mmCIF file of C-alpha atoms and ligand atoms in Angstrom:
data_model
loop_
_atom_site.group_PDB
_atom_site.id
_atom_site.type_symbol
_atom_site.label_atom_id
_atom_site.label_comp_id
_atom_site.label_asym_id
_atom_site.label_seq_id
_atom_site.Cartn_x
_atom_site.Cartn_y
_atom_site.Cartn_z
ATOM 1 C CA MET A 29 66.128 42.734 84.620
ATOM 2 C CA ILE A 30 68.300 41.678 81.699
ATOM 3 C CA VAL A 31 67.309 37.778 80.556
ATOM 4 C CA GLN A 32 69.318 36.075 77.917
ATOM 5 C CA PRO A 33 67.635 34.404 75.454
ATOM 6 C CA ASN A 34 66.895 30.859 74.295
ATOM 7 C CA ARG A 35 63.928 28.597 74.058
ATOM 8 C CA ASP A 36 62.398 29.523 77.674
ATOM 9 C CA SER A 37 62.917 32.741 78.109
ATOM 10 C CA ILE A 38 61.501 33.877 74.271
ATOM 11 C CA GLN A 39 58.343 31.632 75.157
ATOM 12 C CA ALA A 40 58.130 33.421 78.330
ATOM 13 C CA ALA A 41 58.668 36.688 76.761
ATOM 14 C CA SER A 42 55.371 35.826 74.517
ATOM 15 C CA ASN A 43 53.390 35.100 77.308
ATOM 16 C CA ALA A 44 54.385 38.229 79.404
ATOM 17 C CA LEU A 45 53.024 40.265 75.974
ATOM 18 C CA LEU A 46 49.540 37.983 76.017
ATOM 19 C CA ALA A 47 49.392 39.251 79.332
ATOM 20 C CA GLY A 48 49.400 42.429 78.824
ATOM 21 C CA GLN A 49 53.035 43.198 79.968
ATOM 22 C CA LEU A 50 55.468 45.461 78.032
ATOM 23 C CA VAL A 51 58.871 43.570 76.943
ATOM 24 C CA VAL A 52 61.940 45.064 76.006
ATOM 25 C CA LEU A 53 63.563 43.262 72.817
ATOM 26 C CA PRO A 54 66.109 43.440 70.306
ATOM 27 C CA THR A 55 65.789 44.485 67.169
ATOM 28 C CA GLU A 56 68.403 45.516 64.260
ATOM 29 C CA THR A 57 67.675 49.313 63.784
ATOM 30 C CA VAL A 58 67.281 50.209 68.013
ATOM 31 C CA TYR A 59 65.878 47.963 70.659
ATOM 32 C CA GLY A 60 61.550 48.350 71.221
ATOM 33 C CA LEU A 61 59.455 48.802 73.902
ATOM 34 C CA ALA A 62 57.199 46.084 73.245
ATOM 35 C CA ALA A 63 53.509 45.551 73.339
ATOM 36 C CA ASP A 64 50.707 43.188 72.085
ATOM 37 C CA ILE A 65 48.855 45.604 70.066
ATOM 38 C CA ARG A 66 45.303 43.737 70.824
ATOM 39 C CA ASN A 67 45.944 45.649 74.255
ATOM 40 C CA GLU A 68 44.621 48.932 74.889
ATOM 41 C CA THR A 69 46.235 48.962 78.570
ATOM 42 C CA ALA A 70 49.517 47.852 77.376
ATOM 43 C CA ILE A 71 49.410 50.155 74.909
ATOM 44 C CA ALA A 72 48.614 53.139 77.169
ATOM 45 C CA SER A 73 51.334 51.933 79.419
ATOM 46 C CA ILE A 74 54.124 52.409 76.052
ATOM 47 C CA PHE A 75 53.254 55.475 76.206
ATOM 48 C CA ARG A 76 53.001 56.081 79.937
ATOM 49 C CA LEU A 77 56.242 55.116 80.035
ATOM 50 C CA LYS A 78 58.324 56.227 77.834
ATOM 51 C CA GLY A 79 56.450 59.856 78.307
ATOM 52 C CA ARG A 80 55.462 60.038 74.276
ATOM 53 C CA PRO A 81 53.014 62.628 72.958
ATOM 54 C CA ASN A 82 49.792 61.057 72.337
ATOM 55 C CA ASP A 83 50.241 62.244 68.742
ATOM 56 C CA ASN A 84 53.225 59.959 68.182
ATOM 57 C CA PRO A 85 52.303 56.962 65.749
ATOM 58 C CA LEU A 86 53.319 53.492 66.624
ATOM 59 C CA ILE A 87 54.974 51.500 63.704
ATOM 60 C CA VAL A 88 53.536 47.816 63.992
ATOM 61 C CA HIS A 89 55.489 44.940 63.840
ATOM 62 C CA LEU A 90 54.918 41.925 62.333
ATOM 63 C CA HIS A 91 56.466 38.560 61.614
ATOM 64 C CA ASP A 92 55.350 37.474 58.603
ATOM 65 C CA GLN A 93 53.926 39.568 55.914
ATOM 66 C CA SER A 94 50.486 37.292 55.740
ATOM 67 C CA GLN A 95 49.956 39.559 58.873
ATOM 68 C CA ALA A 96 49.947 42.875 56.667
ATOM 69 C CA LYS A 97 46.103 42.247 55.833
ATOM 70 C CA PHE A 98 45.222 42.389 59.809
ATOM 71 C CA VAL A 99 46.358 45.958 60.569
ATOM 72 C CA ALA A 100 46.164 47.480 57.154
ATOM 73 C CA ARG A 101 43.021 48.049 54.668
ATOM 74 C CA GLU A 102 44.672 47.557 51.394
ATOM 75 C CA LEU A 103 47.728 46.085 49.738
ATOM 76 C CA PRO A 104 48.728 48.040 46.700
ATOM 77 C CA ASP A 105 51.663 46.308 44.124
ATOM 78 C CA ARG A 106 54.250 48.204 45.950
ATOM 79 C CA PHE A 107 53.830 47.079 49.065
ATOM 80 C CA PHE A 108 54.435 43.163 48.381
ATOM 81 C CA GLN A 109 57.490 44.574 46.303
ATOM 82 C CA LEU A 110 58.488 46.334 49.088
ATOM 83 C CA ALA A 111 57.899 43.418 51.173
ATOM 84 C CA GLU A 112 60.013 40.956 49.027
ATOM 85 C CA ARG A 113 62.688 43.228 48.614
ATOM 86 C CA PHE A 114 63.278 44.643 52.561
ATOM 87 C CA TRP A 115 61.596 42.474 55.174
ATOM 88 C CA PRO A 116 62.665 41.349 57.412
ATOM 89 C CA GLY A 117 64.241 45.077 57.226
ATOM 90 C CA PRO A 118 64.807 48.249 58.872
ATOM 91 C CA LEU A 119 62.007 49.926 55.925
ATOM 92 C CA SER A 120 58.293 50.956 57.790
ATOM 93 C CA ILE A 121 55.537 50.878 55.104
ATOM 94 C CA VAL A 122 52.637 53.425 56.262
ATOM 95 C CA LEU A 123 49.240 52.411 54.440
ATOM 96 C CA PRO A 124 45.959 52.699 55.417
ATOM 97 C CA LYS A 125 44.711 51.140 58.630
ATOM 98 C CA HIS A 126 42.332 48.496 59.267
ATOM 99 C CA ARG A 127 39.082 49.769 61.268
ATOM 100 C CA VAL A 128 40.352 47.043 63.556
ATOM 101 C CA LEU A 129 43.331 47.857 64.473
ATOM 102 C CA SER A 130 43.061 50.981 67.104
ATOM 103 C CA LYS A 131 43.402 54.534 66.923
ATOM 104 C CA SER A 132 46.168 54.629 70.371
ATOM 105 C CA ILE A 133 48.748 53.234 67.916
ATOM 106 C CA THR A 134 47.984 55.380 64.972
ATOM 107 C CA ALA A 135 48.282 58.311 66.862
ATOM 108 C CA GLY A 136 43.994 58.687 66.135
ATOM 109 C CA GLY A 137 45.264 58.578 62.590
ATOM 110 C CA GLU A 138 43.575 56.653 59.271
ATOM 111 C CA THR A 139 47.077 55.213 58.429
ATOM 112 C CA VAL A 140 49.618 52.970 60.029
ATOM 113 C CA ALA A 141 53.423 51.989 59.327
ATOM 114 C CA ILE A 142 53.840 48.332 59.518
ATOM 115 C CA ARG A 143 57.507 46.470 59.629
ATOM 116 C CA ILE A 144 58.918 42.945 59.593
ATOM 117 C CA PRO A 145 62.196 43.593 61.925
ATOM 118 C CA ASP A 146 65.689 41.296 61.843
ATOM 119 C CA HIS A 147 66.470 39.760 64.295
ATOM 120 C CA PRO A 148 65.961 36.058 65.332
ATOM 121 C CA VAL A 149 65.147 36.694 68.930
ATOM 122 C CA THR A 150 61.885 39.141 68.086
ATOM 123 C CA LEU A 151 60.915 36.975 65.504
ATOM 124 C CA GLY A 152 60.719 34.094 67.898
ATOM 125 C CA VAL A 153 59.190 35.747 70.440
ATOM 126 C CA MET A 154 56.536 37.058 67.947
ATOM 127 C CA SER A 155 55.826 33.566 65.702
ATOM 128 C CA SER A 156 55.646 31.302 69.002
ATOM 129 C CA ALA A 157 52.083 33.216 69.764
ATOM 130 C CA ASN A 158 51.226 34.749 66.725
ATOM 131 C CA LEU A 159 51.662 38.072 67.907
ATOM 132 C CA MET A 160 51.603 41.687 66.047
ATOM 133 C CA LEU A 161 53.767 44.065 68.427
ATOM 134 C CA ALA A 162 53.358 47.915 68.609
ATOM 135 C CA MET A 163 56.911 48.747 69.372
ATOM 136 C CA PRO A 164 58.702 51.873 69.487
ATOM 137 C CA SER A 165 62.338 52.573 70.648
ATOM 138 C CA ALA A 166 63.018 51.359 74.099
ATOM 139 C CA ASN A 167 63.802 54.817 75.458
ATOM 140 C CA PRO A 168 62.296 57.499 77.193
ATOM 141 C CA PHE A 169 60.685 60.169 74.705
ATOM 142 C CA MET A 170 63.721 62.543 72.862
ATOM 143 C CA SER A 171 66.570 60.513 74.765
ATOM 144 C CA LEU A 172 69.061 57.917 72.646
ATOM 145 C CA SER A 173 67.246 55.398 71.261
ATOM 146 C CA PRO A 174 69.295 51.718 73.059
ATOM 147 C CA THR A 175 71.279 50.106 70.746
ATOM 148 C CA ARG A 176 72.491 47.605 73.217
ATOM 149 C CA ALA A 177 70.167 45.566 76.289
ATOM 150 C CA ASP A 178 72.824 47.170 78.616
ATOM 151 C CA LEU A 179 72.037 50.669 77.166
ATOM 152 C CA VAL A 180 68.602 50.422 78.377
ATOM 153 C CA SER A 181 67.155 53.076 80.579
ATOM 154 C CA HIS A 182 66.682 52.201 84.422
ATOM 155 C CA GLU A 183 63.312 53.630 84.178
ATOM 156 C CA ILE A 184 62.458 51.445 80.838
ATOM 157 C CA GLU A 185 63.944 48.403 82.669
ATOM 158 C CA SER A 186 61.385 48.967 85.977
ATOM 159 C CA GLY A 187 57.960 49.097 83.500
ATOM 160 C CA VAL A 188 58.812 45.795 81.694
ATOM 161 C CA TRP A 189 58.486 41.680 82.609
ATOM 162 C CA GLY A 190 62.254 42.284 81.210
ATOM 163 C CA ILE A 191 64.720 42.922 78.529
ATOM 164 C CA LEU A 192 65.935 40.039 75.888
ATOM 165 C CA ASP A 193 69.490 40.574 75.157
ATOM 166 C CA GLY A 194 69.645 39.526 71.279
ATOM 167 C CA GLY A 195 73.344 41.869 71.284
ATOM 168 C CA ALA A 196 74.554 44.909 69.275
ATOM 169 C CA SER A 197 71.760 46.323 67.075
ATOM 170 C CA LYS A 198 73.515 45.761 63.655
ATOM 171 C CA VAL A 199 72.054 49.140 62.127
ATOM 172 C CA GLY A 200 71.852 51.063 65.028
ATOM 173 C CA ILE A 201 69.385 53.359 63.779
ATOM 174 C CA GLU A 202 65.135 53.795 63.185
ATOM 175 C CA SER A 203 64.060 52.637 59.966
ATOM 176 C CA THR A 204 63.340 54.481 56.935
ATOM 177 C CA VAL A 205 59.306 55.156 56.741
ATOM 178 C CA LEU A 206 57.985 55.427 53.438
ATOM 179 C CA ASP A 207 54.422 56.213 53.179
ATOM 180 C CA LEU A 208 52.355 54.501 50.712
ATOM 181 C CA SER A 209 49.115 55.620 51.649
ATOM 182 C CA ASP A 210 48.877 58.781 49.080
ATOM 183 C CA GLN A 211 48.930 58.029 45.314
ATOM 184 C CA GLN A 212 53.088 59.440 45.402
ATOM 185 C CA PRO A 213 55.565 57.470 47.478
ATOM 186 C CA SER A 214 57.027 59.371 50.047
ATOM 187 C CA ILE A 215 59.664 59.020 52.632
ATOM 188 C CA LEU A 216 59.053 60.410 55.919
ATOM 189 C CA ARG A 217 61.814 59.429 57.869
ATOM 190 C CA VAL A 218 65.387 58.527 56.167
ATOM 191 C CA GLY A 219 67.268 55.463 57.411
ATOM 192 C CA ILE A 220 69.548 52.936 56.430
ATOM 193 C CA VAL A 221 67.167 51.640 53.703
ATOM 194 C CA SER A 222 68.039 54.406 50.868
ATOM 195 C CA ARG A 223 65.796 55.885 48.331
ATOM 196 C CA GLN A 224 68.067 55.238 45.598
ATOM 197 C CA GLU A 225 67.344 51.474 46.859
ATOM 198 C CA ILE A 226 63.375 52.194 47.002
ATOM 199 C CA GLU A 227 63.772 53.785 43.377
ATOM 200 C CA ASP A 228 65.314 50.689 41.976
ATOM 201 C CA CYS A 229 62.917 48.465 43.651
ATOM 202 C CA LEU A 230 59.368 50.168 42.312
ATOM 203 C CA SER A 231 61.505 51.571 39.324
ATOM 204 C CA GLU A 232 59.842 55.215 39.608
ATOM 205 C CA TYR A 233 60.657 58.731 41.471
ATOM 206 C CA ILE A 234 60.436 59.001 44.996
ATOM 207 C CA GLN A 235 60.401 61.997 46.616
ATOM 208 C CA THR A 236 61.904 62.743 50.829
ATOM 209 C CA GLY A 237 60.347 64.671 53.198
ATOM 210 C CA GLY A 238 56.723 65.150 51.270
ATOM 211 C CA ASP A 239 54.787 66.577 53.465
ATOM 212 C CA SER A 240 55.479 66.901 56.723
ATOM 213 C CA THR A 241 52.040 67.056 58.775
ATOM 214 C CA LYS A 242 52.361 63.345 57.593
ATOM 215 C CA SER A 243 54.948 63.082 59.406
ATOM 216 C CA PRO A 244 54.136 63.345 63.269
ATOM 217 C CA GLY A 245 56.621 62.332 65.967
ATOM 218 C CA GLN A 246 59.758 63.948 63.575
ATOM 219 C CA TYR A 247 60.697 66.581 66.388
ATOM 220 C CA ARG A 248 62.837 69.224 65.561
ATOM 221 C CA ARG A 249 65.209 67.974 68.675
ATOM 222 C CA HIS A 250 65.426 63.944 69.343
ATOM 223 C CA TYR A 251 67.709 61.073 69.811
ATOM 224 C CA ALA A 252 69.842 63.439 72.455
ATOM 225 C CA PRO A 253 72.461 62.695 74.740
ATOM 226 C CA ARG A 254 71.971 64.885 77.968
ATOM 227 C CA THR A 255 75.088 67.376 76.979
ATOM 228 C CA LYS A 256 75.272 69.491 74.810
ATOM 229 C CA ALA A 257 76.265 68.298 71.610
ATOM 230 C CA VAL A 258 77.404 70.446 68.658
ATOM 231 C CA LEU A 259 78.105 70.090 65.013
ATOM 232 C CA VAL A 260 81.630 71.047 63.827
ATOM 233 C CA THR A 261 83.726 71.360 61.099
ATOM 234 C CA GLU A 262 86.892 71.005 62.523
ATOM 235 C CA PHE A 263 87.551 69.592 66.383
ATOM 236 C CA SER A 264 88.594 72.040 69.121
ATOM 237 C CA GLN A 265 91.467 71.271 71.338
ATOM 238 C CA ASN A 266 90.731 68.799 73.825
ATOM 239 C CA ALA A 267 87.464 67.744 71.966
ATOM 240 C CA HIS A 268 85.446 64.853 72.777
ATOM 241 C CA GLY A 269 83.436 64.079 70.460
ATOM 242 C CA ILE A 270 82.769 61.400 67.513
ATOM 243 C CA SER A 271 84.630 61.263 64.099
ATOM 244 C CA PHE A 272 83.990 59.783 60.369
ATOM 245 C CA SER A 273 87.793 59.472 59.975
ATOM 246 C CA GLU A 274 90.936 58.552 62.066
ATOM 247 C CA PRO A 275 90.672 60.378 65.144
ATOM 248 C CA LYS A 276 93.667 62.346 66.134
ATOM 249 C CA THR A 277 93.225 61.807 70.456
ATOM 250 C CA ASP A 278 91.873 59.333 72.674
ATOM 251 C CA HIS A 279 88.545 61.624 73.560
ATOM 252 C CA ILE A 280 87.477 61.046 69.945
ATOM 253 C CA ILE A 281 85.305 58.026 68.832
ATOM 254 C CA LEU A 282 85.565 56.995 65.484
ATOM 255 C CA ALA A 283 82.010 55.822 64.713
ATOM 256 C CA GLY A 284 82.838 54.312 61.469
ATOM 257 C CA HIS A 285 84.275 55.641 57.496
ATOM 258 C CA ASP A 286 81.325 54.962 56.302
ATOM 259 C CA PRO A 287 77.511 55.862 56.725
ATOM 260 C CA HIS A 288 76.481 52.146 57.864
ATOM 261 C CA GLU A 289 78.904 51.184 60.085
ATOM 262 C CA TYR A 290 78.907 55.159 62.056
ATOM 263 C CA ALA A 291 74.719 54.433 62.287
ATOM 264 C CA LYS A 292 75.774 50.895 63.973
ATOM 265 C CA ASN A 293 78.302 52.791 66.495
ATOM 266 C CA LEU A 294 76.329 56.132 66.634
ATOM 267 C CA TYR A 295 74.108 56.199 69.544
ATOM 268 C CA ALA A 296 76.355 53.834 71.572
ATOM 269 C CA ALA A 297 79.474 56.549 71.062
ATOM 270 C CA LEU A 298 77.111 59.367 72.258
ATOM 271 C CA ALA A 299 76.066 57.285 75.123
ATOM 272 C CA GLU A 300 79.452 56.603 76.593
ATOM 273 C CA LEU A 301 80.303 60.149 76.241
ATOM 274 C CA ASP A 302 77.429 61.562 78.080
ATOM 275 C CA THR A 303 78.198 59.310 81.034
ATOM 276 C CA LEU A 304 82.093 61.476 80.998
ATOM 277 C CA GLY A 305 80.527 64.447 82.861
ATOM 278 C CA VAL A 306 82.447 67.026 79.916
ATOM 279 C CA GLU A 307 80.420 70.010 78.858
ATOM 280 C CA VAL A 308 80.189 69.791 75.196
ATOM 281 C CA ILE A 309 80.146 66.317 73.003
ATOM 282 C CA GLU A 310 81.779 67.936 69.727
ATOM 283 C CA ILE A 311 80.012 65.799 66.515
ATOM 284 C CA LEU A 312 82.377 66.218 62.932
ATOM 285 C CA CYS A 313 79.985 67.251 60.079
ATOM 286 C CA PRO A 314 80.295 63.850 57.785
ATOM 287 C CA PRO A 315 80.115 64.408 53.696
ATOM 288 C CA GLU A 316 77.543 66.195 52.423
ATOM 289 C CA THR A 317 76.360 63.345 50.436
ATOM 290 C CA GLU A 318 72.779 61.553 50.099
ATOM 291 C CA GLU A 319 74.523 57.950 51.552
ATOM 292 C CA TRP A 320 75.278 60.396 54.348
ATOM 293 C CA ALA A 321 71.513 61.772 54.921
ATOM 294 C CA PRO A 322 70.453 59.275 57.433
ATOM 295 C CA ILE A 323 72.845 60.842 59.874
ATOM 296 C CA TRP A 324 72.957 63.864 59.107
ATOM 297 C CA ASP A 325 69.120 63.528 60.189
ATOM 298 C CA ARG A 326 70.380 62.177 63.404
ATOM 299 C CA ILE A 327 73.047 64.129 64.447
ATOM 300 C CA THR A 328 71.240 67.793 63.469
ATOM 301 C CA LYS A 329 68.394 66.273 65.937
ATOM 302 C CA ALA A 330 70.874 64.906 68.595
ATOM 303 C CA ALA A 331 72.392 68.687 68.359
ATOM 304 C CA THR A 332 69.596 70.492 68.028
ATOM 305 C CA PRO A 333 69.035 72.405 72.159
ATOM 306 C CA LEU A 334 66.301 71.669 74.022
HETATM 307 P P1 LIG B 9 59.468 54.865 66.276
HETATM 308 O O1 LIG B 9 60.284 56.054 66.571
HETATM 309 O O2 LIG B 9 60.964 53.933 65.406
HETATM 310 O O3 LIG B 9 59.103 54.317 67.108
HETATM 311 O O4 LIG B 9 58.947 55.434 65.209
HETATM 312 C C1 LIG B 9 57.944 55.926 65.366
HETATM 313 C C2 LIG B 9 57.416 56.530 63.990
HETATM 314 O O5 LIG B 9 57.183 56.479 62.866
HETATM 315 C C3 LIG B 9 56.665 57.749 64.517
HETATM 316 O O6 LIG B 9 57.400 59.210 65.474
HETATM 317 C C4 LIG B 9 56.924 58.500 62.885
HETATM 318 O O7 LIG B 9 57.744 59.467 62.030
HETATM 319 C C5 LIG B 9 56.641 57.489 62.068
HETATM 320 N N1 LIG B 9 55.342 57.082 62.055
HETATM 321 C C6 LIG B 9 54.759 55.966 62.699
HETATM 322 N N2 LIG B 9 53.441 55.300 62.374
HETATM 323 C C7 LIG B 9 53.466 56.245 61.354
HETATM 324 C C8 LIG B 9 52.018 56.717 60.436
HETATM 325 N N3 LIG B 9 51.304 56.102 60.667
HETATM 326 N N4 LIG B 9 52.209 58.063 59.283
HETATM 327 C C9 LIG B 9 53.439 58.600 59.896
HETATM 328 N N5 LIG B 9 54.411 58.193 60.175
HETATM 329 C C10 LIG B 9 54.341 57.338 60.995
HETATM 330 MG MG1 LIG B 10 61.935 56.728 69.129
#
């Protein structure tokens, strides 16, 4: 059930979470499937409902920076610099976990990823009961992340208290994941918060894609439509697909001229093309520059065959 957010429904969603139910909540990245981090049964339901492998850790969402000390063991200076600059926002920070935090959230590991999402509805749900939420994207494992309430699948909808409708996600792709649990900070997943911005904030060099064993859940195929997707340097005749420049036919969706606008529209465009029953979705290769790196990451994964 899609629920319009107001004072009563935000309170009701918060109560449902406290009672151990799952709720789909809007964030600026994508819609999330939320559970109270203290409720083991609810955490287990997230993995079951998504069909998510147990070795893929969940990001813990806070509504206030001061909650970080309850889930992370150490908060280095870098953490405070980044949190001041980028939160609320699409940057998840990996830190050594606090001993009380359940390992079912961290997939058995000793680190936890945390962030404050930038959406008033979800911040309202959390702050009304001082909640911290484990919240992966609200999609079945491997499939497209929903960026609007109506794009959440019936499978997911059937297992939750409700879907709070917070409009279209304004970032549109998953958060940047930055690992601070080692001496040398490194980006484990690229996103809209860029390496350059992180380097400017910390005044130091940042590695990308460092140690792949530290980045569980980075599967080769991910974020994919059911229809076969391919990357092309030129559209075929009568192609159905996605472009970053003015399309010449009605069957091509212009996702955006720049990577930010493109990120915002990408998943909805793939979802729309997925309903057409076409054989192939063609995705025009964007420029090979660093600012397009998060788009390259997502479209490459979408186009990796099963
Ligand atoms: P999402 O797909 O948005 O639910 O984000 C979860 C992803 O964040 C995982 O698949 C990992 O790639 C990353 N992640 C979450 N927690 C950790 C962690 N403790 N260490 C490294 N990466 C993590
Ligand atoms: Mg996901």
